[in-house]
mmCIF file with all atom_site columns, C-alpha atoms in Angstrom:
data_model
loop_
_atom_site.group_PDB
_atom_site.id
_atom_site.type_symbol
_atom_site.label_atom_id
_atom_site.label_alt_id
_atom_site.label_comp_id
_atom_site.label_asym_id
_atom_site.label_entity_id
_atom_site.label_seq_id
_atom_site.pdbx_PDB_ins_code
_atom_site.Cartn_x
_atom_site.Cartn_y
_atom_site.Cartn_z
_atom_site.occupancy
_atom_site.B_iso_or_equiv
_atom_site.pdbx_formal_charge
_atom_site.auth_seq_id
_atom_site.auth_comp_id
_atom_site.auth_asym_id
_atom_site.auth_atom_id
_atom_site.pdbx_PDB_model_num
ATOM 1  C CA . UNK A 1 1  ? -20.853 -8.753  -33.801 1.00 0.00 ? 1  UNK A CA 1
ATOM 2  C CA . UNK A 1 2  ? -18.628 -6.223  -32.084 1.00 0.00 ? 2  UNK A CA 1
ATOM 3  C CA . UNK A 1 3  ? -14.956 -6.900  -31.760 1.00 0.00 ? 3  UNK A CA 1
ATOM 4  C CA . UNK A 1 4  ? -13.648 -7.141  -28.245 1.00 0.00 ? 4  UNK A CA 1
ATOM 5  C CA . UNK A 1 5  ? -10.881 -4.694  -27.599 1.00 0.00 ? 5  UNK A CA 1
ATOM 6  C CA . UNK A 1 6  ? -8.157  -5.758  -25.262 1.00 0.00 ? 6  UNK A CA 1
ATOM 7  C CA . UNK A 1 7  ? -6.275  -3.319  -23.135 1.00 0.00 ? 7  UNK A CA 1
ATOM 8  C CA . UNK A 1 8  ? -2.662  -4.037  -22.488 1.00 0.00 ? 8  UNK A CA 1
ATOM 9  C CA . UNK A 1 9  ? -1.195  -2.542  -19.345 1.00 0.00 ? 9  UNK A CA 1
ATOM 10 C CA . UNK A 1 10 ? 2.450   -1.670  -19.108 1.00 0.00 ? 10 UNK A CA 1
ATOM 11 C CA . UNK A 1 11 ? 4.555   -3.281  -16.416 1.00 0.00 ? 11 UNK A CA 1
ATOM 12 C CA . UNK A 1 12 ? 4.550   0.020   -14.541 1.00 0.00 ? 12 UNK A CA 1
ATOM 13 C CA . UNK A 1 13 ? 0.743   0.257   -14.684 1.00 0.00 ? 13 UNK A CA 1
ATOM 14 C CA . UNK A 1 14 ? 0.426   -3.312  -13.418 1.00 0.00 ? 14 UNK A CA 1
ATOM 15 C CA . UNK A 1 15 ? 2.740   -2.545  -10.502 1.00 0.00 ? 15 UNK A CA 1
ATOM 16 C CA . UNK A 1 16 ? 0.856   0.661   -9.690  1.00 0.00 ? 16 UNK A CA 1
ATOM 17 C CA . UNK A 1 17 ? -2.370  -1.351  -9.700  1.00 0.00 ? 17 UNK A CA 1
ATOM 18 C CA . UNK A 1 18 ? -0.709  -3.935  -7.471  1.00 0.00 ? 18 UNK A CA 1
ATOM 19 C CA . UNK A 1 19 ? 0.280   -1.281  -4.947  1.00 0.00 ? 19 UNK A CA 1
ATOM 20 C CA . UNK A 1 20 ? -3.240  0.161   -4.897  1.00 0.00 ? 20 UNK A CA 1
ATOM 21 C CA . UNK A 1 21 ? -4.624  -3.337  -4.379  1.00 0.00 ? 21 UNK A CA 1
ATOM 22 C CA . UNK A 1 22 ? -2.161  -3.989  -1.529  1.00 0.00 ? 22 UNK A CA 1
ATOM 23 C CA . UNK A 1 23 ? -3.173  -0.734  0.147   1.00 0.00 ? 23 UNK A CA 1
ATOM 24 C CA . UNK A 1 24 ? -6.826  -1.773  0.010   1.00 0.00 ? 24 UNK A CA 1
ATOM 25 C CA . UNK A 1 25 ? -6.066  -5.279  1.250   1.00 0.00 ? 25 UNK A CA 1
ATOM 26 C CA . UNK A 1 26 ? -4.008  -4.037  4.194   1.00 0.00 ? 26 UNK A CA 1
ATOM 27 C CA . UNK A 1 27 ? -6.880  -1.760  5.189   1.00 0.00 ? 27 UNK A CA 1
ATOM 28 C CA . UNK A 1 28 ? -9.309  -4.683  5.064   1.00 0.00 ? 28 UNK A CA 1
ATOM 29 C CA . UNK A 1 29 ? -7.067  -7.039  7.071   1.00 0.00 ? 29 UNK A CA 1
ATOM 30 C CA . UNK A 1 30 ? -6.262  -4.326  9.602   1.00 0.00 ? 30 UNK A CA 1
ATOM 31 C CA . UNK A 1 31 ? -9.967  -3.669  10.122  1.00 0.00 ? 31 UNK A CA 1
ATOM 32 C CA . UNK A 1 32 ? -10.595 -7.395  10.471  1.00 0.00 ? 32 UNK A CA 1
ATOM 33 C CA . UNK A 1 33 ? -7.864  -7.692  13.085  1.00 0.00 ? 33 UNK A CA 1
ATOM 34 C CA . UNK A 1 34 ? -9.140  -4.688  15.041  1.00 0.00 ? 34 UNK A CA 1
ATOM 35 C CA . UNK A 1 35 ? -12.723 -5.917  15.044  1.00 0.00 ? 35 UNK A CA 1
ATOM 36 C CA . UNK A 1 36 ? -12.058 -9.602  15.776  1.00 0.00 ? 36 UNK A CA 1
ATOM 37 C CA . UNK A 1 37 ? -13.293 -10.831 19.120  1.00 0.00 ? 37 UNK A CA 1
ATOM 38 C CA . UNK A 1 38 ? -11.763 -14.270 18.601  1.00 0.00 ? 38 UNK A CA 1
ATOM 39 C CA . UNK A 1 39 ? -8.010  -14.137 19.325  1.00 0.00 ? 39 UNK A CA 1
ATOM 40 C CA . UNK A 1 40 ? -7.191  -16.899 16.841  1.00 0.00 ? 40 UNK A CA 1
ATOM 41 C CA . UNK A 1 41 ? -9.025  -15.059 14.054  1.00 0.00 ? 41 UNK A CA 1
ATOM 42 C CA . UNK A 1 42 ? -7.339  -11.796 15.052  1.00 0.00 ? 42 UNK A CA 1
ATOM 43 C CA . UNK A 1 43 ? -3.920  -13.480 14.895  1.00 0.00 ? 43 UNK A CA 1
ATOM 44 C CA . UNK A 1 44 ? -4.708  -14.821 11.436  1.00 0.00 ? 44 UNK A CA 1
ATOM 45 C CA . UNK A 1 45 ? -5.644  -11.354 10.210  1.00 0.00 ? 45 UNK A CA 1
ATOM 46 C CA . UNK A 1 46 ? -2.453  -9.881  11.700  1.00 0.00 ? 46 UNK A CA 1
ATOM 47 C CA . UNK A 1 47 ? -0.335  -12.590 10.044  1.00 0.00 ? 47 UNK A CA 1
ATOM 48 C CA . UNK A 1 48 ? -1.943  -12.001 6.655   1.00 0.00 ? 48 UNK A CA 1
ATOM 49 C CA . UNK A 1 49 ? -1.629  -8.240  7.152   1.00 0.00 ? 49 UNK A CA 1
ATOM 50 C CA . UNK A 1 50 ? 2.130   -8.610  7.666   1.00 0.00 ? 50 UNK A CA 1
ATOM 51 C CA . UNK A 1 51 ? 2.420   -10.663 4.464   1.00 0.00 ? 51 UNK A CA 1
ATOM 52 C CA . UNK A 1 52 ? 0.458   -8.049  2.516   1.00 0.00 ? 52 UNK A CA 1
ATOM 53 C CA . UNK A 1 53 ? 2.658   -5.259  3.919   1.00 0.00 ? 53 UNK A CA 1
ATOM 54 C CA . UNK A 1 54 ? 5.779   -7.176  2.880   1.00 0.00 ? 54 UNK A CA 1
ATOM 55 C CA . UNK A 1 55 ? 4.445   -7.576  -0.649  1.00 0.00 ? 55 UNK A CA 1
ATOM 56 C CA . UNK A 1 56 ? 3.572   -3.871  -0.851  1.00 0.00 ? 56 UNK A CA 1
ATOM 57 C CA . UNK A 1 57 ? 7.079   -2.977  0.347   1.00 0.00 ? 57 UNK A CA 1
ATOM 58 C CA . UNK A 1 58 ? 8.645   -5.212  -2.316  1.00 0.00 ? 58 UNK A CA 1
ATOM 59 C CA . UNK A 1 59 ? 6.535   -3.589  -5.029  1.00 0.00 ? 59 UNK A CA 1
ATOM 60 C CA . UNK A 1 60 ? 7.619   -0.119  -3.857  1.00 0.00 ? 60 UNK A CA 1
ATOM 61 C CA . UNK A 1 61 ? 11.272  -1.217  -3.830  1.00 0.00 ? 61 UNK A CA 1
ATOM 62 C CA . UNK A 1 62 ? 11.116  -2.598  -7.382  1.00 0.00 ? 62 UNK A CA 1
ATOM 63 C CA . UNK A 1 63 ? 9.345   0.522   -8.618  1.00 0.00 ? 63 UNK A CA 1
ATOM 64 C CA . UNK A 1 64 ? 11.931  2.730   -6.889  1.00 0.00 ? 64 UNK A CA 1
ATOM 65 C CA . UNK A 1 65 ? 14.785  0.765   -8.464  1.00 0.00 ? 65 UNK A CA 1
ATOM 66 C CA . UNK A 1 66 ? 13.236  1.390   -11.878 1.00 0.00 ? 66 UNK A CA 1
ATOM 67 C CA . UNK A 1 67 ? 12.669  5.083   -11.185 1.00 0.00 ? 67 UNK A CA 1
ATOM 68 C CA . UNK A 1 68 ? 8.875   4.692   -11.225 1.00 0.00 ? 68 UNK A CA 1
ATOM 69 C CA . UNK A 1 69 ? 8.340   5.639   -7.593  1.00 0.00 ? 69 UNK A CA 1
ATOM 70 C CA . UNK A 1 70 ? 10.198  8.656   -6.356  1.00 0.00 ? 70 UNK A CA 1
ATOM 71 C CA . UNK A 1 71 ? 8.801   9.757   -2.991  1.00 0.00 ? 71 UNK A CA 1
ATOM 72 C CA . UNK A 1 72 ? 9.595   13.324  -2.065  1.00 0.00 ? 72 UNK A CA 1
ATOM 73 C CA . UNK A 1 73 ? 11.752  13.988  0.937   1.00 0.00 ? 73 UNK A CA 1
ATOM 74 C CA . UNK A 1 74 ? 9.724   15.584  3.702   1.00 0.00 ? 74 UNK A CA 1
ATOM 75 C CA . UNK A 1 75 ? 10.752  19.064  4.672   1.00 0.00 ? 75 UNK A CA 1
ATOM 76 C CA . UNK A 1 76 ? 12.046  19.167  8.266   1.00 0.00 ? 76 UNK A CA 1
ATOM 77 C CA . UNK A 1 77 ? 9.774   22.094  9.130   1.00 0.00 ? 77 UNK A CA 1
ATOM 78 C CA . UNK A 1 78 ? 6.721   20.139  7.944   1.00 0.00 ? 78 UNK A CA 1
ATOM 79 C CA . UNK A 1 79 ? 7.779   17.125  10.004  1.00 0.00 ? 79 UNK A CA 1
ATOM 80 C CA . UNK A 1 80 ? 8.122   19.351  13.063  1.00 0.00 ? 80 UNK A CA 1
ATOM 81 C CA . UNK A 1 81 ? 4.615   20.770  12.485  1.00 0.00 ? 81 UNK A CA 1
ATOM 82 C CA . UNK A 1 82 ? 3.084   17.298  12.283  1.00 0.00 ? 82 UNK A CA 1
ATOM 83 C CA . UNK A 1 83 ? 4.936   16.160  15.418  1.00 0.00 ? 83 UNK A CA 1
ATOM 84 C CA . UNK A 1 84 ? 3.746   19.244  17.278  1.00 0.00 ? 84 UNK A CA 1
ATOM 85 C CA . UNK A 1 85 ? 0.174   18.641  16.183  1.00 0.00 ? 85 UNK A CA 1
ATOM 86 C CA . UNK A 1 86 ? 0.173   15.164  17.709  1.00 0.00 ? 86 UNK A CA 1
ATOM 87 C CA . UNK A 1 87 ? 2.019   16.217  20.839  1.00 0.00 ? 87 UNK A CA 1
ATOM 88 C CA . UNK A 1 88 ? -0.605  18.900  21.504  1.00 0.00 ? 88 UNK A CA 1
ATOM 89 C CA . UNK A 1 89 ? -3.523  16.505  21.100  1.00 0.00 ? 89 UNK A CA 1
#
């Protein structure tokens, strides 16, 4: 009989997985809200979406505090290019 190998994730890996999961969940709830014909169902999706966004934000904050998530500052010229792109369309 083969031995089962267990994989142990670090705290950082678990948090990274949590963030990826939250991103997927927010996409699903957002789609549900956008496609709901029933207003009560739509409101439920929007409420859950907000909770999922809050959880994602908290995960990012904890990871940032620990130095595990260091987003790069956007260059002002790149921001201007993106703004111009959307203004022109």
